[in-house]
Coordinates of C-alpha atoms and ligand atoms in Angstrom, one line a residue:
X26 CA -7.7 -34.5 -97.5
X27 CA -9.2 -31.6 -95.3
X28 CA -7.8 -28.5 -96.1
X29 CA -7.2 -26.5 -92.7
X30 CA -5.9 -23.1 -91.6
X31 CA -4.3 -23.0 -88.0
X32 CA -3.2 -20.3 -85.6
X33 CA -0.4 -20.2 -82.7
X34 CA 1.3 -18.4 -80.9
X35 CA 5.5 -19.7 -80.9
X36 CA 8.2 -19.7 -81.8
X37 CA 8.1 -21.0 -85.8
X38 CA 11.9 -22.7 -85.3
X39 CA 10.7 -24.9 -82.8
X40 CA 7.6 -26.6 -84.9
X41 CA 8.0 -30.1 -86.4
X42 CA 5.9 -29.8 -90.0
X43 CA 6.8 -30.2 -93.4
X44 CA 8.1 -26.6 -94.2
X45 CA 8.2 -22.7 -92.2
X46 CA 8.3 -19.9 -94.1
X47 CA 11.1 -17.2 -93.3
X48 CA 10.9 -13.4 -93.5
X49 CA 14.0 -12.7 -95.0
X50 CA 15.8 -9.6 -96.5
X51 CA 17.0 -9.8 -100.2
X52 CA 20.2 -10.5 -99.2
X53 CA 19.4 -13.8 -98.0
X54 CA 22.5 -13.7 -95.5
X55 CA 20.1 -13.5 -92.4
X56 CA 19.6 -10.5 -90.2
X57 CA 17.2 -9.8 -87.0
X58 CA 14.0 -11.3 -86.0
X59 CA 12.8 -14.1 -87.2
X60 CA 15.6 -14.5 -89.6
X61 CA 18.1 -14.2 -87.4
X62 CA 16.2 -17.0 -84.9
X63 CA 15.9 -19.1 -88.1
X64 CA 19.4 -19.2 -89.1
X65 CA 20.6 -19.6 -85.3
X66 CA 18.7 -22.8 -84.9
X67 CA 19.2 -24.1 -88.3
X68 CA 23.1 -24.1 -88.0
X69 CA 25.4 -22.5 -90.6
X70 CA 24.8 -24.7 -93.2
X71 CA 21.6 -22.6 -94.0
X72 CA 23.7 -19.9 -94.4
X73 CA 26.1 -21.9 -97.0
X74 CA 23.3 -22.8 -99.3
X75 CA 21.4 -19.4 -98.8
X76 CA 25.0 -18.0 -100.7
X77 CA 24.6 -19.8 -103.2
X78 CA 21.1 -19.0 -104.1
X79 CA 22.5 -15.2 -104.5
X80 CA 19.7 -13.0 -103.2
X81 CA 15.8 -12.7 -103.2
X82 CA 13.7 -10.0 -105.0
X83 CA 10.9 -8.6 -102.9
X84 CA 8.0 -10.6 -103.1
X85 CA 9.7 -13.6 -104.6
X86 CA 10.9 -16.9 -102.5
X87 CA 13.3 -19.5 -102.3
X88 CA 13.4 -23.0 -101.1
X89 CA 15.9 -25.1 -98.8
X90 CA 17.0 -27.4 -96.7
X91 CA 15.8 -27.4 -93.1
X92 CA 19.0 -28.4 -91.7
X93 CA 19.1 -28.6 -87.9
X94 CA 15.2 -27.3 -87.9
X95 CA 12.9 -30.3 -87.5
X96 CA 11.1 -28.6 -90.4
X97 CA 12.5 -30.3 -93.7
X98 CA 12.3 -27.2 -95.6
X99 CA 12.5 -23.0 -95.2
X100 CA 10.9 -21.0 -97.6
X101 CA 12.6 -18.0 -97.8
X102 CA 10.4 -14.6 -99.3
X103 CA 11.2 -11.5 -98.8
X104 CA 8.5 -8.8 -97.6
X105 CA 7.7 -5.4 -98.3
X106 CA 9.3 -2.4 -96.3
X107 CA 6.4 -0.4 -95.5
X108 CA 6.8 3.3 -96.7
X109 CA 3.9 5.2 -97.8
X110 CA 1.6 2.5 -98.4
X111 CA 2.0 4.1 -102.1
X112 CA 4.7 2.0 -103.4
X113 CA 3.3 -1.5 -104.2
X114 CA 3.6 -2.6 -100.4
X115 CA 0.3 -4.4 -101.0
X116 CA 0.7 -5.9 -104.3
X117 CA 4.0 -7.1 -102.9
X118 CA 3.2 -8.5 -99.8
X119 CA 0.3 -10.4 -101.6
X120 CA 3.1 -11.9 -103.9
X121 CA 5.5 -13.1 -100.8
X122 CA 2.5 -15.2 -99.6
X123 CA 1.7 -16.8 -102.9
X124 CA 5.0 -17.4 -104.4
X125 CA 5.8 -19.4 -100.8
X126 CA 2.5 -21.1 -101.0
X127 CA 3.3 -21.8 -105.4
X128 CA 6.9 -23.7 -103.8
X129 CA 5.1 -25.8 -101.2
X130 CA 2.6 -26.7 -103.9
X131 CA 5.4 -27.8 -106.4
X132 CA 7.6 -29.5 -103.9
X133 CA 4.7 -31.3 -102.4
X134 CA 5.1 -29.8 -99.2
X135 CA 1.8 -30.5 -97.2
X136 CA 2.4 -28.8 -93.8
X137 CA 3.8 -25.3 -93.6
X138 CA 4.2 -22.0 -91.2
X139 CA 4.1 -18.7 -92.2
X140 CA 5.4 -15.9 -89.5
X141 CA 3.6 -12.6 -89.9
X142 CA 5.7 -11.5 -93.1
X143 CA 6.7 -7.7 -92.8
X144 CA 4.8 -6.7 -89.7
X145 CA 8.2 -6.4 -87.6
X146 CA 11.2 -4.1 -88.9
X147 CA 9.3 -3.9 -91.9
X148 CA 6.4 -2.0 -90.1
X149 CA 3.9 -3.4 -92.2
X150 CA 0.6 -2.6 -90.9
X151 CA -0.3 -5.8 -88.7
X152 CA -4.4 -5.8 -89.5
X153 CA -3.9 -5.4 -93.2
X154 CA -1.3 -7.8 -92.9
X155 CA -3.1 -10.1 -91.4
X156 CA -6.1 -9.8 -94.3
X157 CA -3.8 -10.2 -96.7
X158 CA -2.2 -13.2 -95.6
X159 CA -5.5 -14.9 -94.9
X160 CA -7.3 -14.2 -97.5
X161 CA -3.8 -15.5 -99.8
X162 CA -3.6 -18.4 -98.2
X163 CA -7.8 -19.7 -98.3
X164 CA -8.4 -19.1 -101.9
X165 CA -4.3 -20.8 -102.6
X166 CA -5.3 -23.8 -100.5
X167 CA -8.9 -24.2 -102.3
X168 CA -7.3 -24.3 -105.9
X169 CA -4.4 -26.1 -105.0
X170 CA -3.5 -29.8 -103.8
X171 CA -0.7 -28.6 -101.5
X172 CA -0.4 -27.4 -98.7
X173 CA -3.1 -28.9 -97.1
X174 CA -2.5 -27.6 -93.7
X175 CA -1.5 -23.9 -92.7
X176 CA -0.3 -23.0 -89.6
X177 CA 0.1 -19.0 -89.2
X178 CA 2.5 -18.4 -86.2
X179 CA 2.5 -15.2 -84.2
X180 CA 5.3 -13.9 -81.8
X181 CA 3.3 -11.3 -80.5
X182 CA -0.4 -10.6 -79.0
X183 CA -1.3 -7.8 -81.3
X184 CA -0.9 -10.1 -84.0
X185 CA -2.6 -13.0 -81.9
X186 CA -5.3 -11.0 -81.3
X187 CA -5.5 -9.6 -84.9
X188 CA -5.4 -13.4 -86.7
X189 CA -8.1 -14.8 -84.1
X190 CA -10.6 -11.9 -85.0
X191 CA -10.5 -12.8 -88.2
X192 CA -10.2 -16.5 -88.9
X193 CA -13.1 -16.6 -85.9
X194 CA -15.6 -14.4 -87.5
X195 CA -15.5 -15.3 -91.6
Ligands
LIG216 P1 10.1 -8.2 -91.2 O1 11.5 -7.6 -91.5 O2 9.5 -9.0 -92.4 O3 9.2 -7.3 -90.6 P2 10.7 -9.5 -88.6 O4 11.4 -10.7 -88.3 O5 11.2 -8.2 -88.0 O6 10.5 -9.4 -90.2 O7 9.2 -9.6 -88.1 C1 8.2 -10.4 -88.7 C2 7.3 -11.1 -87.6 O8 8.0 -12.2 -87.1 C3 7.0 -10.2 -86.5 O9 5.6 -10.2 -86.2 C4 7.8 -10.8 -85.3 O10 7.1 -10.6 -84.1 C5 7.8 -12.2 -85.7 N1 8.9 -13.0 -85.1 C6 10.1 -12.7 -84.6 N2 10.8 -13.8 -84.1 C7 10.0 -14.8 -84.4 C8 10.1 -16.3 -84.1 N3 11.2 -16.8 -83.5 N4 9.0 -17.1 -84.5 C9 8.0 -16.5 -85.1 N5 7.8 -15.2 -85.3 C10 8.8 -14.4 -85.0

């Protein structure tokens, strides 16, 4: 199959694919953004499982149930706070992309979205973000049978207008 990389501009609870991605803390209890929108339209039984999984290190992830998301699966990975841009931020951001994109490949997953991981309370800077997560997700998808199609979802125009410059002109 095709391999393709998509871009919109919603909100990622509300799209009806294989798996979406979640920008969690390490706590894994939920919190603001698009955690918080996650876990508030995929019921409290999210938040069940997400206690028994025990936490998330930064830059790791952790798969489960969609629950009351159309999307069978979350993948929950925990981003970098941006500090200095000293202190691993890129190394570890990098890693949040491809250990999500290393579960959908072993659980077969074939569509997934990805929010823009960090770029909110996290204040990742959104244009190396946006590099990063791009360039991730083309070489994963080349090596890799799954996923085969990757949507990246922005909430905002910055980051709209950040993804489209990119994917448009390499
Ligand atoms: P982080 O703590 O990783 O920065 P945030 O949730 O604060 O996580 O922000 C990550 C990105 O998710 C931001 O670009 C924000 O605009 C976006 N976002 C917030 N709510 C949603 C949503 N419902 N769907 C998709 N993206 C969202």
């Amino acid at each position: 199959m095709q391999k393709s990389i998509e871009l919109v501009k919603t909100d990622i609870t509300t799209l009806d694919i294989d798996a979406i991605v979640n920008a969690a803390n390490q706590s894994l209890l939920g919190g603001g953004g698009v955690d918080g929108a996650i876990h508030r339209a995929a019921g409290p039984d999210l938040l069940a499982e997400c206690k028994k999984i025990g936490g998330c290190p930064t830059g790791e992830a952790k798969i489960t149930k969609g629950y009351n998301l159309k999307a069978k699966y979350i993948i929950h990975t925990v981003g970098p706070i941006w500090k200095s841009g000293t202190e691993n931020e890129t190394v570890l951001l990098r890693k949040a992309y491809t250990n999500s994109l290393s579960i959908a490949n072993e659980h077969r997953i074939k569509t997934i979205a990805f929010p823009n991981i960090s770029t909110g309370v996290y204040g990742f800077p959104k244009q190396l973000a946006a590099e990063i997560a791009i360039k991730i997700t083309r070489a994963f998808i080349e090596k890799n049978k799954y996923p085969q199609k990757v949507i990246f979802v922005c909430f905002d125009e910055e980051n709209y207008n950040i993804y489209n410059a990119i994917l448009k002109n390499n």
